[in-house]
CSV table of C-alpha atoms in Angstrom, one decimal:
chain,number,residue,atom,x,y,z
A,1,UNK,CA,148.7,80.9,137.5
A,2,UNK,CA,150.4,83.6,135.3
A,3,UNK,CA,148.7,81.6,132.1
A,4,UNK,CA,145.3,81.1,133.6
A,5,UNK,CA,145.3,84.9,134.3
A,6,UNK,CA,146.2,86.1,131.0
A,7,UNK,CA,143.2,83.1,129.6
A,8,UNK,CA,141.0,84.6,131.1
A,9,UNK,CA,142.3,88.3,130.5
A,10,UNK,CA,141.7,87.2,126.8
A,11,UNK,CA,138.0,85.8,127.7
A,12,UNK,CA,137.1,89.3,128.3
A,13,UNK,CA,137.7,90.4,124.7
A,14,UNK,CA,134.2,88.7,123.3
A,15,UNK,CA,133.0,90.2,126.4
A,16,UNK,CA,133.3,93.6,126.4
A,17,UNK,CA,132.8,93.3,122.5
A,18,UNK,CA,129.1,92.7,124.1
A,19,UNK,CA,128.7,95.1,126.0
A,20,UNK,CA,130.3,97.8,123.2
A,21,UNK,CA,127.6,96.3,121.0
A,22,UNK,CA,124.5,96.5,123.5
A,23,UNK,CA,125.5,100.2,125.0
A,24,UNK,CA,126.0,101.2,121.0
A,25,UNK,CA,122.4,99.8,120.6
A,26,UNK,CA,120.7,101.8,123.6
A,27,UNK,CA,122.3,104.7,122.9
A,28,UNK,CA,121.1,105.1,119.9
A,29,UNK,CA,118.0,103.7,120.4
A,30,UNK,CA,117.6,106.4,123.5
A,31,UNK,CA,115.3,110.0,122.8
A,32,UNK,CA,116.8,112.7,121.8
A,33,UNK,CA,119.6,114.3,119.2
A,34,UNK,CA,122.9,115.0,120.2
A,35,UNK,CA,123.1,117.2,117.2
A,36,UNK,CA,120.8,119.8,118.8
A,37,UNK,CA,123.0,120.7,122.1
A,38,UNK,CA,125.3,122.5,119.3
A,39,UNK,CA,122.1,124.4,117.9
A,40,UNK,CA,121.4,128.1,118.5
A,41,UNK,CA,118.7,130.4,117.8
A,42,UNK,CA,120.3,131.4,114.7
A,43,UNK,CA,121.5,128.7,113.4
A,44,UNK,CA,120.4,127.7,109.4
A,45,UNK,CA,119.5,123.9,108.5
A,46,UNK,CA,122.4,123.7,106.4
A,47,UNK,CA,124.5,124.3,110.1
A,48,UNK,CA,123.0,121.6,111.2
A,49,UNK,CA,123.4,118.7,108.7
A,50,UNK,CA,127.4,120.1,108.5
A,51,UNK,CA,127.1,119.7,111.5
A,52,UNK,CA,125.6,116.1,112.0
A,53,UNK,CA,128.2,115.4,108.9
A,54,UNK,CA,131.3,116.1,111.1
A,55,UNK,CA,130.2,113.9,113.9
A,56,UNK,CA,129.8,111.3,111.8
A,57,UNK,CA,125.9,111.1,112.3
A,58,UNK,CA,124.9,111.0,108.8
A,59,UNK,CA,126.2,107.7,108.5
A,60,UNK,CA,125.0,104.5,109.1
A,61,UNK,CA,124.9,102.9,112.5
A,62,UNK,CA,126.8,100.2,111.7
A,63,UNK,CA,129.9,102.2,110.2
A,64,UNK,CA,129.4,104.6,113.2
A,65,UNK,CA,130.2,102.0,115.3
A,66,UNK,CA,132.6,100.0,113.7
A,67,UNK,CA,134.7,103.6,113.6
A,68,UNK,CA,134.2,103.7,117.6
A,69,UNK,CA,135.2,100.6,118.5
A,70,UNK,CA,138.3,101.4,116.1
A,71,UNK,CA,138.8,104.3,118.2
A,72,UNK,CA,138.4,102.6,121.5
A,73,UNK,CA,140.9,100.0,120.4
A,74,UNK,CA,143.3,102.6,119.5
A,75,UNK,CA,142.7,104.0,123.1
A,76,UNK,CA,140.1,107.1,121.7
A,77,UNK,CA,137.1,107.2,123.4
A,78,UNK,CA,136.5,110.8,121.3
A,79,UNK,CA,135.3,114.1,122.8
A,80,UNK,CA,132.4,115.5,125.0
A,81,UNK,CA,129.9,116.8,123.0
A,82,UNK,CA,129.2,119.3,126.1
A,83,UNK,CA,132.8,120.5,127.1
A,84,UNK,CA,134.5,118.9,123.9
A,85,UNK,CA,137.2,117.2,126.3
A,86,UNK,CA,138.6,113.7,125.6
A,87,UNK,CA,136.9,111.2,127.7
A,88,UNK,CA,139.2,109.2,128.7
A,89,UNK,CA,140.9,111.8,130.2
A,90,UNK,CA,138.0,112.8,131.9
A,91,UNK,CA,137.4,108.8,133.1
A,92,UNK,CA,140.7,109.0,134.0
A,93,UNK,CA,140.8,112.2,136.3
A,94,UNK,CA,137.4,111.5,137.8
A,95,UNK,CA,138.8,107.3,138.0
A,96,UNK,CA,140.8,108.1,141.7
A,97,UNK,CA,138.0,109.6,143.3
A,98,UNK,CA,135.6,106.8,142.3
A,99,UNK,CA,138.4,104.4,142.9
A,100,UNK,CA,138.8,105.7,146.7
A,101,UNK,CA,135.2,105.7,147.4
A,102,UNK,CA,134.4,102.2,146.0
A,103,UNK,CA,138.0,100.5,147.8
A,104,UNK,CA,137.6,102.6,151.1
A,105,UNK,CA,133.5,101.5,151.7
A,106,UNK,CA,134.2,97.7,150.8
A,107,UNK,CA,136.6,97.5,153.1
A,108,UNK,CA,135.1,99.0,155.8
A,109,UNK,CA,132.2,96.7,155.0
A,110,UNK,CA,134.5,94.4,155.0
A,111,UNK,CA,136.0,94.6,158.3
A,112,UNK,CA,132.6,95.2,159.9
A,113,UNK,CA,131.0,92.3,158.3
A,114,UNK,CA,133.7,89.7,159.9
A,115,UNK,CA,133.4,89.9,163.1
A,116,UNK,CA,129.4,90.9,163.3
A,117,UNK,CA,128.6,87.7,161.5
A,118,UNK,CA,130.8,85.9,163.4
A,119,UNK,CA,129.5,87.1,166.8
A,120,UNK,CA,125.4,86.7,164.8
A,121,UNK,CA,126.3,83.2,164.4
A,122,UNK,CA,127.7,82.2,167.7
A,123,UNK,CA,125.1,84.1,169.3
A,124,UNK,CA,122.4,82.4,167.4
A,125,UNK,CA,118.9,84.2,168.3
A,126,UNK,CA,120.1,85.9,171.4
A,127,UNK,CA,120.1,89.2,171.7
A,128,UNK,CA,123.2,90.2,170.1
A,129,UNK,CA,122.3,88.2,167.4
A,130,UNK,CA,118.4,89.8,167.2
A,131,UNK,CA,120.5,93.3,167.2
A,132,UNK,CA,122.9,92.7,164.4
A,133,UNK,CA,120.1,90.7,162.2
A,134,UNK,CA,117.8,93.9,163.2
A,135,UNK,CA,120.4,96.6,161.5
A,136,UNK,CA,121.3,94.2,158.8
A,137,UNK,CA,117.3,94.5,157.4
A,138,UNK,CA,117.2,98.2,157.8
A,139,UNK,CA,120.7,98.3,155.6
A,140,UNK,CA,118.8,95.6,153.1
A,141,UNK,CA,115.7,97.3,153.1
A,142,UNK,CA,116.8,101.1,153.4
A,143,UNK,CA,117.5,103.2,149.7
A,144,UNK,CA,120.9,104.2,149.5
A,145,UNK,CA,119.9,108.0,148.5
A,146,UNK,CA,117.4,107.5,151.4
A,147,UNK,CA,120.2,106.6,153.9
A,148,UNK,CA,122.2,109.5,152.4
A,149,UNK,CA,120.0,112.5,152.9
A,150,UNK,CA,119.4,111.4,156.3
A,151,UNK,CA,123.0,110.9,157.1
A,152,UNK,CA,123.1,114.2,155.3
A,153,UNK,CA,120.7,116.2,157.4
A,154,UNK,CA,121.6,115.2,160.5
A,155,UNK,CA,125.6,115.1,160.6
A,156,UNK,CA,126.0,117.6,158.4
A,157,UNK,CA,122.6,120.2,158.7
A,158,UNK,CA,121.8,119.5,162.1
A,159,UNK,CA,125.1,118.7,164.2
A,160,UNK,CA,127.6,120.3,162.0
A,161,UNK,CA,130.0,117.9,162.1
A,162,UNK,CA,130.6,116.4,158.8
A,163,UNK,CA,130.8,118.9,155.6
A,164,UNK,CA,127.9,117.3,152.9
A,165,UNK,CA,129.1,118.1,149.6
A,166,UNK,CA,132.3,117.4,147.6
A,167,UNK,CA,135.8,115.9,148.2
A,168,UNK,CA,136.9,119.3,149.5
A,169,UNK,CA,136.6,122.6,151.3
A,170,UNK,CA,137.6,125.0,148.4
A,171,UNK,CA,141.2,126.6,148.6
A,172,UNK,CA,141.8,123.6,151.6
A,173,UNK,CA,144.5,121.4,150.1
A,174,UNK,CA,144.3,118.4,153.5
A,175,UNK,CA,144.1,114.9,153.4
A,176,UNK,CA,142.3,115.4,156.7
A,177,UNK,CA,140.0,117.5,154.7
A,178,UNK,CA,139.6,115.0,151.9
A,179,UNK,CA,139.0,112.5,154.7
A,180,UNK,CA,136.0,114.0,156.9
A,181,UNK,CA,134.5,114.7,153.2
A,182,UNK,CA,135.0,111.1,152.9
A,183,UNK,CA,132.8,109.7,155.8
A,184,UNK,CA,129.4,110.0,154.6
A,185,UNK,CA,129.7,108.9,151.1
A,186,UNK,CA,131.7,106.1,152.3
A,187,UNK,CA,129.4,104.9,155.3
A,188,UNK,CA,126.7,105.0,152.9
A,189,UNK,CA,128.3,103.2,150.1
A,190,UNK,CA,129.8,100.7,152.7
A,191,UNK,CA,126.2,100.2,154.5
A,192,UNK,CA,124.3,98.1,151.9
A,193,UNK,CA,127.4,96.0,151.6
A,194,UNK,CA,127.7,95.4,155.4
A,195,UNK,CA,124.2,94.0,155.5
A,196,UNK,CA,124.5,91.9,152.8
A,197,UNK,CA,127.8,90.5,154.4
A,198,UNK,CA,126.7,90.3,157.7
A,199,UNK,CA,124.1,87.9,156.5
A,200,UNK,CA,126.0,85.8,154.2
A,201,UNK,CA,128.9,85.3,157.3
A,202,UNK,CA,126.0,84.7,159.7
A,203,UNK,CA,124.7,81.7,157.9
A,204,UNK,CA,128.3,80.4,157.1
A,205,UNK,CA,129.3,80.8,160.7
A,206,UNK,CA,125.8,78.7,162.0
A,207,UNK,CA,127.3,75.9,159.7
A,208,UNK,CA,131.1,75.8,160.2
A,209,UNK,CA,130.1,75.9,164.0
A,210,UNK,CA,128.2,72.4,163.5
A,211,UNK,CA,131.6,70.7,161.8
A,212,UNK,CA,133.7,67.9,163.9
A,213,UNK,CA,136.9,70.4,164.3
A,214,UNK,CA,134.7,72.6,165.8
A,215,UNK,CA,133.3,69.9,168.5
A,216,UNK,CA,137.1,68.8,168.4
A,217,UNK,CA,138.2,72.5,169.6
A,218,UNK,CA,135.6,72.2,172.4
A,219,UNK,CA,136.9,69.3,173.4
A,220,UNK,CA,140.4,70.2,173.8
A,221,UNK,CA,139.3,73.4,175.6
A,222,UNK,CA,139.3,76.0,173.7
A,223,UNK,CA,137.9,79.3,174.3
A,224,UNK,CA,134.8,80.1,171.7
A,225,UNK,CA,136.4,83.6,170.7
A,226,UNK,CA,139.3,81.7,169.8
A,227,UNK,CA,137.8,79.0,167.9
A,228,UNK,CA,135.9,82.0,165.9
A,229,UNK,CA,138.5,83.9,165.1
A,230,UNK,CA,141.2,81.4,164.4
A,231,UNK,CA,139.3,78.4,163.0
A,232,UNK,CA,136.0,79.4,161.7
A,233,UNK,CA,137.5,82.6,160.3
A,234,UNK,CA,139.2,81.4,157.4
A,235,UNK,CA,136.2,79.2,156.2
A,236,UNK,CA,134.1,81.8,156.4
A,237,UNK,CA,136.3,84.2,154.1
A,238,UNK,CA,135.6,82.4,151.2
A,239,UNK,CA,131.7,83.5,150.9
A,240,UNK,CA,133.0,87.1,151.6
A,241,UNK,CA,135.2,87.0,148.3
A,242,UNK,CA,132.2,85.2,146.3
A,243,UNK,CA,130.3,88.4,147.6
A,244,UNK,CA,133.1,90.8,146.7
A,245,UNK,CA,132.9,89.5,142.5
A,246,UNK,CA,129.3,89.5,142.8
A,247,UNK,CA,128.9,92.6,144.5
A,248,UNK,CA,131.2,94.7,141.7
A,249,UNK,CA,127.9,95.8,139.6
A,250,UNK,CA,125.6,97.0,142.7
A,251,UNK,CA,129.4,98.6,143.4
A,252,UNK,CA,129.3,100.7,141.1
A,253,UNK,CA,125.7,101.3,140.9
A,254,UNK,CA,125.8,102.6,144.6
A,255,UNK,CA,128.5,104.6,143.6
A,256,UNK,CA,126.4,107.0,141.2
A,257,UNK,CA,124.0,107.3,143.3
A,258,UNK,CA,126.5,108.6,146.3
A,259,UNK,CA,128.4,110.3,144.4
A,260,UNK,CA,125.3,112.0,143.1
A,261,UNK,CA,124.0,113.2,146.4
A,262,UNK,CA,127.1,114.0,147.6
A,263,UNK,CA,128.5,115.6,144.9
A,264,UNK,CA,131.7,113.7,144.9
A,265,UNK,CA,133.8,114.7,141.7
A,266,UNK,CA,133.8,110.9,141.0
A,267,UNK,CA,133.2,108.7,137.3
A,268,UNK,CA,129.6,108.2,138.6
A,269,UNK,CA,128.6,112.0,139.2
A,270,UNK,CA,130.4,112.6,136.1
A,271,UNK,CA,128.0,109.5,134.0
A,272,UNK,CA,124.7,111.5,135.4
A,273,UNK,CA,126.1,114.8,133.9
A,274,UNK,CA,126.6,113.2,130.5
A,275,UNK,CA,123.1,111.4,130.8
A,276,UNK,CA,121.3,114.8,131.7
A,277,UNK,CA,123.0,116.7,128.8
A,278,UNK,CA,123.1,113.9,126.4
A,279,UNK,CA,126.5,113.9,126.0
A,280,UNK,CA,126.5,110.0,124.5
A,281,UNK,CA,130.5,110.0,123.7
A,282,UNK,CA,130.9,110.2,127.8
A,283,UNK,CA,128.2,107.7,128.6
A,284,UNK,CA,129.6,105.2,126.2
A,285,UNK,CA,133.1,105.9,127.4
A,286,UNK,CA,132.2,105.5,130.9
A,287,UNK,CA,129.5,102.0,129.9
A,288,UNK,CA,132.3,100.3,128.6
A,289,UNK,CA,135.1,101.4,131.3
A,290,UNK,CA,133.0,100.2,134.2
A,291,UNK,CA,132.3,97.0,132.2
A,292,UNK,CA,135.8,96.8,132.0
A,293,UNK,CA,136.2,97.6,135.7
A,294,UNK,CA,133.8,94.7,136.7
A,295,UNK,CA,135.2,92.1,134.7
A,296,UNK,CA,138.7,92.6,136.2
A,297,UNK,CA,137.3,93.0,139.7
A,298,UNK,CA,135.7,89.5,139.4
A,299,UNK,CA,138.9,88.3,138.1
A,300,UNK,CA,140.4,89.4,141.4
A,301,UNK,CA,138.1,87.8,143.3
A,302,UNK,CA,138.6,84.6,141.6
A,303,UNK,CA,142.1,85.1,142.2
A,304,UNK,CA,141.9,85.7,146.0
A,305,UNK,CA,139.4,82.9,146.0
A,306,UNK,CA,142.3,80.7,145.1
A,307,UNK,CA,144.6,81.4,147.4
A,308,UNK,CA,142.5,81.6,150.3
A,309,UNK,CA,141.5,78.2,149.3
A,310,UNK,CA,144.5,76.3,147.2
A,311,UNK,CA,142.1,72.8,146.8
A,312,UNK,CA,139.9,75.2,144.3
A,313,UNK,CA,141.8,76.4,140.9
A,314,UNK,CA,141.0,79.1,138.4
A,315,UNK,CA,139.3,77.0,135.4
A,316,UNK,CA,138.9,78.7,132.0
């Protein structure tokens, strides 16, 4: 296992050497001069090509990128052009926040998704079943920033109950605080998911419910909740963890947009800051950390796929 692992920790070398080369290629294919967020009113040409010179933008494109991806190998993902910070260390104080969102509204999806698409498929076009298919195309169908303002306006406008922007109430140092910040990002995040779930475990459940140790269960007596829980459970988890690698890019694209409308101090709010201000070292930084991100998080759900099933090994 320990070999397999590190094969395919190696795989994702040529990998992310792709994506460093596409989001190189849009970047500076994208509008705009970074150059001019450093220009004032009073500012002479002559300012402006030194300027250009100590970024390193008079040179070609191909040494300016061969001198990033040194950089980046060497752990430097150089400085905001805005605040003139090192990126990673922004990525990397923004990276629990994000990290909390994402892990906290999977696995409520999660643990929603498993018993509604169990109960869906046992209760196959009855009412129960009608109800949960019924939510599950409104969380399919409905926007996520859609969903959010909503959620917005009436938990935290109307009732009062839920506070509607950032991670906390300022000068409040709670995890209680941090936690009822939490809610609506999270149920939003975790809402597409659920749908999706719900539909996959649905189907799986119709299916597993038609095989001979099912009928065998039956016959021996069984009560339905127990054959659902104990015997169709387990075959069913496998879809869920297929979902989970799949799921990793809409992940972290739901993420920006949540952690946009809610403000959350997160790597995604922090991407659509460097996008409005043109501040390319960040987006780059943050591109090829979230590629980095996915590919590991399918990795782990090839893993877990494993050992929930040992008849199916990791191939290279």
């Amino acid at each position: 296992m320990r070999q397999l692992i590190l094969r395919r920790l190696l795989q994702t070398i040529p990998m992310l050497f792709f994506v460093s080369v596409v989001c190189f290629t849009m970047i500076k294919l994208a509008p705009g001069d970074p150059v001019l967020s450093f220009v004032t009113p009073n500012m002479h040409a002559d300012d402006i090509e030194r300027i250009r010179h100590n970024l390193g933008l008079d040179k070609p494109a191909y040494i300016q990128y061969f001198i990033w991806i040194k950089e980046i190998a060497q752990g430097d993902f150089g400085y905001s052009l805005v605040n003139h910070q090192p990126v990673l260390d922004q990525i990397l104080d923004r990276l629990p926040a994000t990290a909390g969102l994402m892990g906290s509204a999977i696995l409520l999806a999660v643990l929603l998704a498993i018993p509604l698409g169990l109960i869906a498929g046992a209760n196959r076009n009855r009412w129960a079943d009608k109800l949960i298919n019924f939510i599950s195309y409104i969380g399919i169908s409905v926007p996520l920033f859609w969903l959010a303002i909503l959620l917005m306006y009436l938990f935290a406008i109307k009732l009062h109950l839920l506070p509607s922007m950032g991670m906390r109430t300022i000068g409040v140092e709670s995890a209680v605080d941090v936690l009822k910040h939490g809610i609506l990002p999270c149920s939003v995040l975790a809402f597409g998911f659920l749908a999706t779930y719900v539909r996959y475990i649905r189907s799986s459940t119709i299916g597993q419910l038609k095989e001979e140790y099912v009928q065998i269960q039956y016959a021996f007596g069984s009560k339905k909740s127990t054959i659902l829980f104990r015997h169709v459970m387990k075959h069913v988890l496998l879809p869920v963890i297929t979902l989970l690698g799949m799921s990793m890019g809409d992940l972290v694209a739901g993420a920006i947009v949540t952690e946009t409308v809610f403000s959350w101090p997160g790597i995604g709010s922090l991407g659509m800051t460097a996008v409005k201000g043109m501040d390319y070292p960040v987006i780059m930084g943050i591109t090829l950390f979230s590629s980095l991100m996915l590919i590991i998080g399918n990795l782990v759900a090839d893993i877990l796929y494993s050992f929930v099933d040992p008849r199916i090994k990791l191939k290279g």
